[in-house]
Structure formats: structure tokens, C-alpha cells
């Protein structure tokens, strides 16, 4: 197993405070919320587990024994299981396993009359996994319009909206809803960028 | 589709900027050695990004060497050294992609452009043959992309997703080559897919005016109705590709050149994107006021 200090990217002489900061930054970076619906969500979860274990181990080694952020690991994909009664149960399983071709095959053979909001949602999810963002966006929108009260469809659409309005270096940052869960470093960077832009304006103005 | 993968110079540390330039110069030199003096002029920022990413992934940068620029002997410069085939691979990719770009321009360019491309073609087809001998995978991906692109543009119901897919798929495969295990492969594929998609779409967004004038295919222009997508819409499409590329990028353990690569993906690329979308917005406003 890898050295827990290496996993957190700190030296063995680091202070408790430094380790905590490093852990928090990594936990923010790999947080499964950042990977909602992404095909890489399981990898992010693995990383999260790895840093949780490393943080626990360091704490134990230092005889602190205090609780770590391992309660974070409860974030394990809460996504699908809840709707096992769904008519597209198999499709959901295939999507969960990243077997998009099989999932799409079932969806495509569904007769027009059975194409419910859930059908559009799952069709959108397949497209999203493939990276076909526009198709995914249209399907999620349709799903939400057909069933406006469904939290699952709404969450998928919101996730898309966040990505679409997120412009790292740019001026879109002024909207507080955007990228709320992203690291503060980005905000600082963006702030500096804006300040820089303002400076440029002044120079041109003068 | 060249030159969109830039750094934001003003935000780099001095040593990072030096390292970036050293990779650029190192690649330029290697292109001269592997192919010809002339191929040096086809060096793009995109291939520099590729070389830098390769060197970072296999941690092959062993240091820097002082030297002189071969194109301008008065200018002193540093070369980044690599003990793997990163430079060779990036040089091969550069030559191969220029070859296919020329081929594409010959098939749908204007008269003078066609003529110029025809003249360069024999040279590049010779170099491309050499590159393909060593890196048959890269050549295969590029060729496949050209075929898929033709199909996507000539199909009746072409969509943005469909027309961006060939480039995205090519870059995804290209990056996947570097993976050492299944997990890495998935991450690199995802990163490459969204990077490739972004590159294709930003190139398309940049060319909207030109394509309308020459009546060429453009994914943001509806062929039947002539309707052009708004700047706002184009921004959101590009934002999403970058956001998803960044997600995947975050899962890669990058150590070497981290500052530079972070700078590119968080500042350099969005900056290029904002310039392109600003241009579209100004053009749209000008049209309105006329």
C-alpha cells in the first residue's frame, strides 16, 4: 500500500493543520457531488476512499484517534437503487455499469407509446455518458417538462445547467449559483482575473 | 483546427513560462530532426500541449539544456529534455494532423488555398508516411476521424453532438494510448473526448462567419433554415465540454508541469473561448444595429 502521506501529498513532517488542509482540499476535489452522472463517478469514489483511509491512518499513527472525514464515504452513489420498481430497471443497471450500448438498445426498441418521462431521462443519461451533451440536455429538458415534480430528472438538468454556465477564467462567475460547490481557489483565480480585466479597461480608458 | 490550446502567459510563474517555452523549443527541434526543417513551421500550440501532457504523464522530463534557436541563431533558448518518446510522438501527431488538414482543405477549400495545399501535399504525404510507420495508431485514428467527419457532415440530420464526435473520439483514443491500466484508460478517454469536442466546437465557432460566406458546413448553422446559434448558446456548449474535461483531468495524478497544465485548462482555454464568443457577440450586435 502507498504511503498515506504521499496520497495526501504532504511531507511526513507536516503539521496536523497542514494535513487537515491537504485532506480537505483533496476531499473537495474528489467529492462525488462533482461527478454526478459522470461515467467516472466510481473512480472519484475510489479516490475519496483512498484519501479517507490515508487520513485515518495518519491520525491513528499520530495517536489522535479522532474521527476523520470518513463519514464522507457515505456519499456512495445514492443514485439509482431507489426506483427498482421502474419499468426501465435493466436500463438503469446497464447505465450504472457503463454499458451504454446495451442500455440504448433497450430504449430504442421501446414503442413510442411507452416513452415516458423516465424514458427521456434515461435516454439523456445515455447521451450524457457518451459525452453527447446537447442530446442529453434536450432529453433531460423533455423529461422535466413531462414530469416537473420529479427530483431525479430535475437534479440531472440542474447539474447540466451548472456545467453550462461554468466558465473558469471568465466573467460568468458573478452569478452566485454557479459552481457553488467548486473550490475557493477557482473563485480567487476568477476574482483576480476580473480585477485584471478591470485594470485593462482602465489602461485603455486612459 | 489549430492553436486554441494556449497558456495564459500573464498568470504563469516565470519558471513555468520558461519551462513551457523549453518544451515548445524542444518539440520544434525534434520535428526538424525527425522530419524536415520545413515541418518546424507547422508546429502548433496544440502539439505543444500534447507533448507537455505526454511528458507529464510518463514523468519523462529529465531537465533543461541551454542552446540556441535554430531558426534564429542569435536567440538563446532552453530545451526541455525527455527520456521517452514524447517528443517523437507529438512530432508525428503534428505531421499527421497537418497532412489530413491539407487533404481536407483540398477537398473543400477555395481555388488559391487548394493550389497552395496541393503544392505542400507531396512533402507532407512523404513525412506522414514516415510518421505512420512509427505510430500507426495515430495515423489510423486520424484517418478514421476524416471518414467519420465526412459522414457526419453529409448526413441528413446532423447535430452538434454528431459532428463533434469524430474529433472527440480521435483525441480520446489518442490520450487512451498512454494509459497503463483500465482505470487510467477510462479517465484519459473521458478527458480526451471532452477536450477533442471542445477543440472541434471552438474551431467551428471561430469559423462561423467564414463558413456562412463560403457556404460550408458548420454545426452552429442550421443548413436548411440558415439559423445561427446565439453566442450565449455557443458559450454554454463550450463551457460544458471544458467543465467535463476538467472533471476528468482532476482525477489524473499530475505532478510535472502541473502549474502550466492547470493554467491552460483553468485560464488559457476559457480565455481563448471568451475571445471567440466575444467576437460572435459583437458580430451579432453589429448586424442588429445595421
Short mmCIF file of C-alpha atoms in Angstrom, two decimals:
data_model
loop_
_atom_site.label_atom_id
_atom_site.label_comp_id
_atom_site.label_asym_id
_atom_site.label_seq_id
_atom_site.Cartn_x
_atom_site.Cartn_y
_atom_site.Cartn_z
CA UNK A 1 0.00 0.00 0.00
CA UNK A 2 1.08 3.53 -0.72
CA UNK A 3 2.38 5.79 1.96
CA UNK A 4 -0.60 7.73 3.38
CA UNK A 5 1.45 10.94 3.41
CA UNK A 6 2.13 10.50 -0.29
CA UNK A 7 -1.54 10.03 -1.01
CA UNK A 8 -2.36 13.33 0.66
CA UNK A 9 0.65 14.96 -0.99
CA UNK A 10 2.26 16.20 2.23
CA UNK A 11 5.61 15.52 3.85
CA UNK A 12 5.91 13.30 6.91
CA UNK A 13 6.89 16.31 8.98
CA UNK A 14 3.78 18.26 8.09
CA UNK A 15 1.79 19.69 10.97
CA UNK A 16 -1.66 18.39 11.80
CA UNK A 17 -3.10 21.59 10.43
CA UNK A 18 -1.31 21.18 7.09
CA UNK A 19 -2.51 17.61 6.80
CA UNK A 20 -6.05 18.66 7.54
CA UNK A 21 -5.91 21.35 4.86
CA UNK A 22 -4.43 18.96 2.31
CA UNK A 23 -7.10 16.41 3.15
CA UNK A 24 -9.88 18.95 2.85
CA UNK A 25 -8.66 20.21 -0.49
CA UNK A 26 -8.47 16.71 -1.90
CA UNK A 27 -11.85 15.81 -0.44
CA UNK A 28 -13.34 18.83 -2.17
CA UNK A 29 -11.67 17.88 -5.44
CA UNK A 30 -12.83 14.25 -5.45
CA UNK A 31 -16.18 14.84 -3.84
CA UNK A 32 -18.74 12.63 -5.61
CA UNK A 33 -21.04 15.64 -5.92
CA UNK A 34 -18.62 16.99 -8.52
CA UNK A 35 -19.09 13.81 -10.51
CA UNK A 36 -22.86 13.44 -10.50
CA UNK A 37 -23.90 11.44 -13.56
CA UNK A 38 -20.32 11.31 -14.83
CA UNK A 39 -19.05 7.98 -16.12
CA UNK A 40 -16.03 8.49 -13.86
CA UNK A 41 -18.04 8.70 -10.64
CA UNK A 42 -16.82 5.30 -9.38
CA UNK A 43 -13.19 6.33 -9.87
CA UNK A 44 -13.77 9.52 -7.92
CA UNK A 45 -15.37 7.46 -5.16
CA UNK A 46 -12.32 5.18 -5.06
CA UNK A 47 -10.04 8.20 -4.75
CA UNK A 48 -12.24 9.54 -1.98
CA UNK A 49 -11.99 6.25 -0.10
CA UNK A 50 -8.24 6.24 -0.58
CA UNK A 51 -7.74 9.69 0.91
CA UNK A 52 -10.17 8.94 3.74
CA UNK A 53 -8.18 5.81 4.61
CA UNK A 54 -4.90 7.72 4.37
CA UNK A 55 -6.20 10.48 6.62
CA UNK A 56 -7.48 7.96 9.17
CA UNK A 57 -4.18 6.12 9.12
CA UNK A 58 -2.15 9.27 9.70
CA UNK A 59 -4.41 10.26 12.57
CA UNK A 60 -4.07 6.84 14.12
CA UNK A 61 -0.31 6.90 13.71
CA UNK A 62 -0.22 10.22 15.47
CA UNK A 63 -2.38 8.78 18.22
CA UNK A 64 -5.04 11.34 17.73
CA UNK A 65 -7.74 8.79 17.22
CA UNK A 66 -10.27 11.48 16.45
CA UNK A 67 -12.92 10.93 13.86
CA UNK A 68 -11.91 11.74 10.36
CA UNK A 69 -13.95 12.71 7.39
CA UNK A 70 -14.66 9.07 6.73
CA UNK A 71 -18.33 9.83 7.20
CA UNK A 72 -17.93 11.32 3.75
CA UNK A 73 -17.75 7.86 2.30
CA UNK A 74 -21.45 7.57 2.88
CA UNK A 75 -21.80 9.52 -0.34
CA UNK A 76 -21.62 6.25 -2.25
CA UNK A 77 -23.87 6.53 -5.23
CA UNK A 78 -27.24 7.02 -3.69
CA UNK A 79 -28.49 7.47 -7.23
CA UNK A 80 -30.30 4.54 -8.65
CA UNK A 81 -31.41 1.80 -6.27
CA UNK A 82 -34.50 3.64 -5.06
CA UNK A 83 -36.52 3.10 -8.19
CA UNK A 84 -36.26 -0.64 -8.54
CA UNK A 85 -39.93 -0.79 -9.43
CA UNK A 86 -39.21 1.22 -12.56
CA UNK A 87 -40.13 -0.28 -15.89
CA UNK A 88 -36.62 0.50 -17.11
CA UNK A 89 -34.84 -1.29 -14.31
CA UNK A 90 -32.49 -3.12 -16.68
CA UNK A 91 -31.59 0.08 -18.45
CA UNK A 92 -30.61 1.66 -15.16
CA UNK A 93 -28.41 -1.30 -14.30
CA UNK A 94 -26.68 -1.11 -17.68
CA UNK A 95 -26.08 2.62 -17.31
CA UNK A 96 -24.70 2.10 -13.83
CA UNK A 97 -22.23 -0.40 -15.25
CA UNK A 98 -21.31 1.91 -18.13
CA UNK A 99 -22.78 -0.49 -20.68
CA UNK A 100 -24.33 2.27 -22.72
CA UNK A 101 -24.83 0.36 -25.97
CA UNK A 102 -26.98 -2.26 -24.28
CA UNK A 103 -28.96 0.39 -22.42
CA UNK A 104 -29.64 2.32 -25.62
CA UNK A 105 -30.66 -0.83 -27.42
CA UNK A 106 -33.47 -1.45 -24.94
CA UNK A 107 -34.53 2.19 -25.03
CA UNK A 108 -34.58 2.31 -28.81
CA UNK A 109 -36.81 -0.73 -29.07
CA UNK A 110 -39.35 0.77 -26.66
CA UNK A 111 -42.54 1.57 -28.61
CA UNK A 112 -43.45 5.27 -28.97
CA UNK A 113 -46.44 4.92 -26.64
CA UNK A 114 -44.27 3.80 -23.71
CA UNK A 115 -41.80 6.66 -23.98
CA UNK A 116 -42.47 8.25 -20.63
CA UNK A 117 -40.58 11.00 -18.83
CA UNK A 118 -38.33 8.32 -17.41
CA UNK A 119 -37.56 7.10 -20.93
CA UNK A 120 -36.37 10.58 -21.90
CA UNK A 121 -34.40 10.87 -18.68
CA UNK A 122 -32.60 7.59 -19.30
CA UNK A 123 -32.06 8.38 -22.96
CA UNK A 124 -30.50 11.64 -21.82
CA UNK A 125 -28.34 9.81 -19.32
CA UNK A 126 -27.00 7.51 -22.06
CA UNK A 127 -26.15 10.51 -24.20
CA UNK A 128 -24.51 12.23 -21.24
CA UNK A 129 -22.33 9.21 -20.51
CA UNK A 130 -21.22 9.18 -24.14
CA UNK A 131 -20.36 12.86 -23.98
CA UNK A 132 -23.21 13.90 -26.28
CA UNK A 133 -24.14 16.88 -24.17
CA UNK A 134 -26.66 18.53 -26.48
CA UNK A 135 -28.76 15.43 -26.92
CA UNK A 136 -28.59 14.84 -23.17
CA UNK A 137 -29.69 18.41 -22.49
CA UNK A 138 -32.70 18.13 -24.80
CA UNK A 139 -33.78 14.81 -23.32
CA UNK A 140 -33.43 15.97 -19.71
CA UNK A 141 -35.44 19.07 -20.57
CA UNK A 142 -38.19 16.95 -22.11
CA UNK A 143 -38.20 14.66 -19.07
CA UNK A 144 -38.55 17.63 -16.73
CA UNK A 145 -41.34 19.14 -18.81
CA UNK A 146 -43.29 15.88 -18.82
CA UNK A 147 -42.85 15.32 -15.09
CA UNK A 148 -41.95 18.65 -13.44
CA UNK A 149 -42.12 17.25 -9.89
CA UNK A 150 -39.54 14.52 -10.27
CA UNK A 151 -36.46 15.37 -8.23
CA UNK A 152 -34.20 12.93 -10.06
CA UNK A 153 -34.80 14.47 -13.50
CA UNK A 154 -34.56 17.96 -12.07
CA UNK A 155 -31.21 17.15 -10.44
CA UNK A 156 -29.78 15.88 -13.72
CA UNK A 157 -30.92 19.01 -15.55
CA UNK A 158 -29.54 21.27 -12.81
CA UNK A 159 -26.20 19.50 -12.98
CA UNK A 160 -26.09 20.22 -16.69
CA UNK A 161 -27.04 23.86 -16.18
CA UNK A 162 -24.18 24.24 -13.72
CA UNK A 163 -21.66 22.87 -16.18
CA UNK A 164 -23.01 25.02 -18.98
CA UNK A 165 -22.73 28.24 -17.04
CA UNK A 166 -19.36 27.44 -15.56
CA UNK A 167 -16.64 29.50 -17.17
CA UNK A 168 -13.48 29.14 -15.15
CA UNK A 169 -11.46 32.12 -16.16
CA UNK A 170 -14.33 34.26 -17.25
CA UNK A 171 -16.85 36.79 -16.24
CA UNK A 172 -19.76 34.40 -15.77
CA UNK A 173 -18.62 33.98 -12.17
CA UNK A 174 -20.73 36.90 -10.99
CA UNK A 175 -23.73 34.58 -10.71
CA UNK A 176 -23.62 33.12 -7.20
CA UNK A 177 -25.46 29.94 -8.19
CA UNK A 178 -22.67 28.88 -10.46
CA UNK A 179 -20.21 26.27 -9.38
CA UNK A 180 -21.14 26.81 -5.75
CA UNK A 181 -19.50 23.54 -4.79
CA UNK A 182 -16.22 24.23 -6.51
CA UNK A 183 -13.03 25.06 -4.70
CA UNK A 184 -12.39 28.51 -3.45
CA UNK A 185 -9.07 28.60 -5.34
CA UNK A 186 -11.06 28.90 -8.52
CA UNK A 187 -13.02 31.77 -7.07
CA UNK A 188 -9.83 33.53 -6.11
CA UNK A 189 -8.42 32.98 -9.57
CA UNK A 190 -11.60 34.24 -11.15
CA UNK A 191 -11.59 37.24 -8.83
CA UNK A 192 -8.06 38.05 -9.86
CA UNK A 193 -8.98 37.64 -13.49
CA UNK A 194 -11.85 40.08 -13.12
CA UNK A 195 -9.61 42.53 -11.33
CA UNK A 196 -7.12 42.15 -14.14
CA UNK A 197 -9.80 42.81 -16.73
CA UNK A 198 -10.84 45.96 -14.88
CA UNK A 199 -7.22 47.14 -14.84
CA UNK A 200 -7.01 46.57 -18.56
CA UNK A 201 -10.15 48.59 -19.12
CA UNK A 202 -8.69 51.49 -17.17
CA UNK A 203 -5.49 51.46 -19.15
CA UNK A 204 -7.39 51.50 -22.40
CA UNK A 205 -9.67 54.20 -20.99
CA UNK A 206 -6.70 56.36 -20.06
CA UNK B 1 -8.29 23.41 -36.02
CA UNK B 2 -5.03 24.67 -34.67
CA UNK B 3 -3.79 26.94 -31.98
CA UNK B 4 -6.59 27.01 -29.44
CA UNK B 5 -4.75 25.21 -26.65
CA UNK B 6 -2.86 28.17 -25.27
CA UNK B 7 -1.47 29.21 -21.91
CA UNK B 8 -2.47 32.39 -20.13
CA UNK B 9 1.01 33.89 -20.03
CA UNK B 10 0.24 36.65 -17.57
CA UNK B 11 -0.74 34.15 -14.89
CA UNK B 12 2.28 31.84 -15.22
CA UNK B 13 5.28 31.92 -12.91
CA UNK B 14 8.48 32.94 -14.65
CA UNK B 15 9.97 29.47 -14.30
CA UNK B 16 6.76 27.94 -15.63
CA UNK B 17 6.83 30.17 -18.66
CA UNK B 18 10.45 29.16 -19.23
CA UNK B 19 9.54 25.50 -18.95
CA UNK B 20 6.67 25.99 -21.39
CA UNK B 21 8.93 27.69 -23.90
CA UNK B 22 11.54 24.98 -23.40
CA UNK B 23 9.03 22.28 -24.32
CA UNK B 24 7.98 24.31 -27.35
CA UNK B 25 11.59 24.70 -28.48
CA UNK B 26 12.37 21.07 -27.71
CA UNK B 27 9.48 19.92 -29.84
CA UNK B 28 10.43 22.30 -32.64
CA UNK B 29 13.94 20.89 -32.67
CA UNK B 30 12.69 17.31 -32.66
CA UNK B 31 10.38 18.00 -35.58
CA UNK B 32 13.38 19.26 -37.52
CA UNK B 33 15.33 16.14 -36.69
CA UNK B 34 12.57 13.59 -37.25
CA UNK B 35 11.14 15.09 -40.41
CA UNK B 36 12.41 18.21 -42.04
CA UNK B 37 13.38 21.77 -41.44
CA UNK B 38 10.08 22.77 -43.04
CA UNK B 39 7.84 20.86 -40.65
CA UNK B 40 9.05 23.13 -37.87
CA UNK B 41 6.83 25.83 -39.26
CA UNK B 42 3.78 23.68 -38.81
CA UNK B 43 4.35 23.46 -35.05
CA UNK B 44 1.25 24.48 -33.16
CA UNK B 45 0.30 25.23 -29.56
CA UNK B 46 -1.90 22.17 -29.65
CA UNK B 47 1.02 19.84 -30.24
CA UNK B 48 2.98 21.61 -27.52
CA UNK B 49 0.13 20.87 -25.14
CA UNK B 50 0.15 17.26 -26.29
CA UNK B 51 3.93 16.94 -25.82
CA UNK B 52 3.71 18.55 -22.39
CA UNK B 53 0.88 16.29 -21.33
CA UNK B 54 2.80 13.21 -22.51
CA UNK B 55 5.93 14.29 -20.67
CA UNK B 56 3.92 14.94 -17.55
CA UNK B 57 2.06 11.61 -17.70
CA UNK B 58 5.14 9.46 -18.10
CA UNK B 59 7.25 11.80 -15.96
CA UNK B 60 9.97 11.78 -18.59
CA UNK B 61 11.25 15.35 -18.39
CA UNK B 62 14.80 15.00 -17.11
CA UNK B 63 15.90 18.61 -17.14
CA UNK B 64 16.72 21.57 -19.32
CA UNK B 65 19.60 22.35 -21.63
CA UNK B 66 20.81 25.74 -22.84
CA UNK B 67 21.04 26.16 -26.56
CA UNK B 68 20.33 28.40 -29.48
CA UNK B 69 17.26 28.64 -31.61
CA UNK B 70 18.00 27.05 -34.98
CA UNK B 71 15.63 29.34 -36.85
CA UNK B 72 17.12 32.42 -35.25
CA UNK B 73 20.71 31.67 -34.12
CA UNK B 74 21.05 34.96 -32.25
CA UNK B 75 18.28 34.00 -29.87
CA UNK B 76 19.26 31.91 -26.88
CA UNK B 77 16.78 29.39 -25.62
CA UNK B 78 16.37 26.42 -23.34
CA UNK B 79 15.36 22.93 -24.40
CA UNK B 80 13.42 20.57 -22.19
CA UNK B 81 14.93 17.10 -22.26
CA UNK B 82 12.87 13.94 -22.29
CA UNK B 83 13.98 10.33 -21.94
CA UNK B 84 10.88 8.85 -23.51
CA UNK B 85 9.35 9.13 -26.95
CA UNK B 86 7.04 12.04 -26.01
CA UNK B 87 8.63 14.43 -28.50
CA UNK B 88 8.66 11.86 -31.30
CA UNK B 89 5.03 11.11 -30.71
CA UNK B 90 3.99 14.76 -30.60
CA UNK B 91 6.03 15.47 -33.74
CA UNK B 92 4.39 12.54 -35.51
CA UNK B 93 0.96 13.73 -34.43
CA UNK B 94 1.71 17.20 -35.70
CA UNK B 95 2.81 15.98 -39.14
CA UNK B 96 -0.11 13.56 -39.42
CA UNK B 97 -2.68 16.16 -38.41
CA UNK B 98 -1.28 18.73 -40.87
CA UNK B 99 -1.41 16.12 -43.62
CA UNK B 100 -5.09 15.40 -43.00
CA UNK B 101 -5.86 19.08 -42.66
CA UNK B 102 -4.33 19.70 -46.10
CA UNK B 103 -6.31 16.82 -47.51
CA UNK B 104 -9.47 18.32 -46.06
CA UNK B 105 -8.67 21.78 -47.46
CA UNK B 106 -8.07 20.36 -50.91
CA UNK B 107 -11.48 18.75 -50.88
CA UNK B 108 -13.42 21.85 -49.81
CA UNK B 109 -11.15 24.89 -49.94
CA UNK B 110 -11.17 27.81 -52.36
CA UNK B 111 -9.08 27.91 -55.53
CA UNK B 112 -5.89 29.54 -54.20
CA UNK B 113 -5.99 27.67 -50.94
CA UNK B 114 -6.40 24.45 -52.87
CA UNK B 115 -3.43 25.33 -55.01
CA UNK B 116 -1.20 26.04 -52.02
CA UNK B 117 -2.32 22.84 -50.31
CA UNK B 118 -1.68 20.81 -53.47
CA UNK B 119 1.88 22.11 -53.54
CA UNK B 120 2.55 21.17 -49.92
CA UNK B 121 0.80 17.85 -50.20
CA UNK B 122 3.63 15.70 -51.68
CA UNK B 123 6.01 16.84 -48.94
CA UNK B 124 3.62 16.14 -46.14
CA UNK B 125 2.44 12.85 -47.57
CA UNK B 126 6.07 11.73 -47.54
CA UNK B 127 6.55 12.82 -43.92
CA UNK B 128 3.23 11.41 -42.90
CA UNK B 129 4.29 8.04 -44.31
CA UNK B 130 7.37 8.11 -42.10
CA UNK B 131 5.32 9.13 -39.08
CA UNK B 132 2.71 6.46 -39.74
CA UNK B 133 5.40 3.80 -39.93
CA UNK B 134 6.38 4.50 -36.34
CA UNK B 135 2.99 5.46 -34.95
CA UNK B 136 0.46 3.53 -36.98
CA UNK B 137 -2.19 4.00 -34.26
CA UNK B 138 -2.14 7.78 -34.51
CA UNK B 139 -2.45 7.65 -38.28
CA UNK B 140 -5.27 5.15 -38.02
CA UNK B 141 -7.19 7.39 -35.59
CA UNK B 142 -6.75 10.44 -37.81
CA UNK B 143 -7.85 8.61 -40.94
CA UNK B 144 -10.85 7.19 -39.16
CA UNK B 145 -11.73 10.68 -37.98
CA UNK B 146 -11.72 12.04 -41.54
CA UNK B 147 -14.12 9.34 -42.71
CA UNK B 148 -16.43 9.78 -39.75
CA UNK B 149 -16.36 13.55 -40.18
CA UNK B 150 -17.37 13.29 -43.82
CA UNK B 151 -20.25 11.05 -42.87
CA UNK B 152 -21.38 13.28 -40.01
CA UNK B 153 -21.39 16.39 -42.19
CA UNK B 154 -23.24 14.78 -45.07
CA UNK B 155 -25.91 13.02 -43.12
CA UNK B 156 -29.42 14.46 -43.22
CA UNK B 157 -29.95 15.08 -39.54
CA UNK B 158 -26.54 16.27 -38.43
CA UNK B 159 -26.41 17.54 -34.87
CA UNK B 160 -23.75 19.29 -32.83
CA UNK B 161 -23.02 16.09 -30.92
CA UNK B 162 -22.71 14.10 -34.09
CA UNK B 163 -20.37 16.48 -35.88
CA UNK B 164 -18.11 16.91 -32.84
CA UNK B 165 -17.93 13.18 -32.23
CA UNK B 166 -15.19 12.26 -34.76
CA UNK B 167 -12.64 14.74 -33.42
CA UNK B 168 -13.58 13.98 -29.82
CA UNK B 169 -13.28 10.26 -30.47
CA UNK B 170 -9.87 10.68 -32.10
CA UNK B 171 -8.39 12.69 -29.23
CA UNK B 172 -9.97 10.28 -26.74
CA UNK B 173 -8.26 7.35 -28.44
CA UNK B 174 -5.04 9.29 -28.72
CA UNK B 175 -4.93 10.02 -24.99
CA UNK B 176 -6.04 6.48 -24.12
CA UNK B 177 -2.83 5.19 -25.69
CA UNK B 178 -0.97 6.48 -22.65
CA UNK B 179 -2.98 4.52 -20.10
CA UNK B 180 -1.21 1.93 -18.01
CA UNK B 181 -4.37 0.29 -16.69
CA UNK B 182 -8.11 0.14 -17.23
CA UNK B 183 -8.92 2.95 -14.77
CA UNK B 184 -6.44 5.32 -16.35
CA UNK B 185 -7.79 4.43 -19.74
CA UNK B 186 -11.28 5.48 -18.74
CA UNK B 187 -10.04 8.76 -17.28
CA UNK B 188 -7.85 9.60 -20.29
CA UNK B 189 -10.62 8.64 -22.68
CA UNK B 190 -13.08 10.94 -20.95
CA UNK B 191 -10.54 13.77 -20.73
CA UNK B 192 -9.62 13.37 -24.40
CA UNK B 193 -13.22 13.12 -25.50
CA UNK B 194 -14.24 16.43 -23.98
CA UNK B 195 -11.01 18.17 -24.95
CA UNK B 196 -11.47 16.99 -28.54
CA UNK B 197 -15.08 18.05 -28.53
CA UNK B 198 -14.11 21.47 -27.25
CA UNK B 199 -11.38 21.84 -29.89
CA UNK B 200 -13.76 20.93 -32.69
CA UNK B 201 -16.52 23.20 -31.44
CA UNK B 202 -14.35 26.22 -30.77
CA UNK B 203 -12.87 25.89 -34.23
CA UNK B 204 -16.38 25.72 -35.64
CA UNK B 205 -17.47 28.75 -33.59
CA UNK B 206 -14.44 30.69 -34.78
CA UNK B 207 -15.24 29.91 -38.41
CA UNK B 208 -18.97 30.71 -38.41
CA UNK B 209 -18.70 33.89 -40.48
CA UNK B 210 -16.27 32.35 -42.92
CA UNK B 211 -18.34 29.22 -43.32
CA UNK B 212 -21.53 31.18 -43.98
CA UNK B 213 -19.74 33.23 -46.62
CA UNK B 214 -18.32 30.17 -48.35
CA UNK B 215 -21.45 28.12 -47.80
CA UNK B 216 -19.53 25.45 -45.88
CA UNK B 217 -20.84 23.12 -43.24
CA UNK B 218 -20.89 24.50 -39.70
CA UNK B 219 -22.50 22.72 -36.75
CA UNK B 220 -23.80 26.01 -35.31
CA UNK B 221 -25.59 26.98 -38.51
CA UNK B 222 -28.77 25.20 -39.50
CA UNK B 223 -28.33 24.19 -43.09
CA UNK B 224 -31.99 24.37 -44.07
CA UNK B 225 -33.16 27.48 -42.25
CA UNK B 226 -29.81 29.29 -42.10
CA UNK B 227 -30.44 29.98 -38.41
CA UNK B 228 -27.27 30.71 -36.42
CA UNK B 229 -26.96 29.69 -32.78
CA UNK B 230 -26.58 32.61 -30.37
CA UNK B 231 -23.28 33.48 -28.71
CA UNK B 232 -24.81 32.61 -25.37
CA UNK B 233 -25.76 29.15 -26.55
CA UNK B 234 -22.31 28.52 -28.02
CA UNK B 235 -20.71 29.60 -24.75
CA UNK B 236 -22.78 27.15 -22.76
CA UNK B 237 -21.93 24.28 -25.10
CA UNK B 238 -18.22 25.08 -24.85
CA UNK B 239 -18.38 25.65 -21.09
CA UNK B 240 -19.84 22.24 -20.56
CA UNK B 241 -17.15 20.49 -22.59
CA UNK B 242 -14.43 22.26 -20.64
CA UNK B 243 -16.14 21.54 -17.32
CA UNK B 244 -16.35 17.84 -18.10
CA UNK B 245 -12.78 17.75 -19.37
CA UNK B 246 -11.70 19.39 -16.11
CA UNK B 247 -13.59 16.80 -14.08
CA UNK B 248 -11.64 14.04 -15.76
CA UNK B 249 -8.38 15.98 -15.60
CA UNK B 250 -8.78 16.29 -11.83
CA UNK B 251 -8.64 12.52 -11.49
CA UNK B 252 -5.24 12.31 -13.18
CA UNK B 253 -2.30 12.45 -10.79
CA UNK B 254 -0.31 15.20 -12.40
CA UNK B 255 2.96 16.23 -10.80
CA UNK B 256 5.29 17.55 -13.50
CA UNK B 257 4.20 20.75 -15.23
CA UNK B 258 1.12 20.83 -13.01
CA UNK B 259 1.15 24.61 -12.74
CA UNK B 260 1.27 25.01 -16.50
CA UNK B 261 -1.38 22.42 -17.28
CA UNK B 262 -3.68 23.85 -14.59
CA UNK B 263 -3.13 27.29 -16.03
CA UNK B 264 -4.10 26.08 -19.50
CA UNK B 265 -7.25 24.30 -18.53
CA UNK B 266 -8.50 26.84 -16.00
CA UNK B 267 -7.38 30.10 -17.60
CA UNK B 268 -5.83 29.64 -21.03
CA UNK B 269 -8.64 27.70 -22.67
CA UNK B 270 -11.50 29.73 -21.17
CA UNK B 271 -9.67 32.87 -22.23
CA UNK B 272 -9.41 31.68 -25.84
CA UNK B 273 -13.05 30.66 -25.67
CA UNK B 274 -14.15 34.05 -24.38
CA UNK B 275 -12.30 35.78 -27.19
CA UNK B 276 -14.11 33.67 -29.77
CA UNK B 277 -17.55 34.09 -28.20
CA UNK B 278 -16.97 37.83 -27.75
CA UNK B 279 -16.28 38.04 -31.47
CA UNK B 280 -19.53 36.25 -32.22
CA UNK B 281 -21.48 38.53 -29.89
CA UNK B 282 -20.00 41.70 -31.39
CA UNK B 283 -20.79 40.48 -34.88
CA UNK B 284 -24.35 39.69 -33.85
CA UNK B 285 -24.72 43.15 -32.28
CA UNK B 286 -23.30 44.88 -35.33
CA UNK B 287 -25.78 43.10 -37.52
CA UNK B 288 -28.63 44.14 -35.27
CA UNK B 289 -27.61 47.78 -35.27
CA UNK B 290 -27.37 47.77 -39.06
#
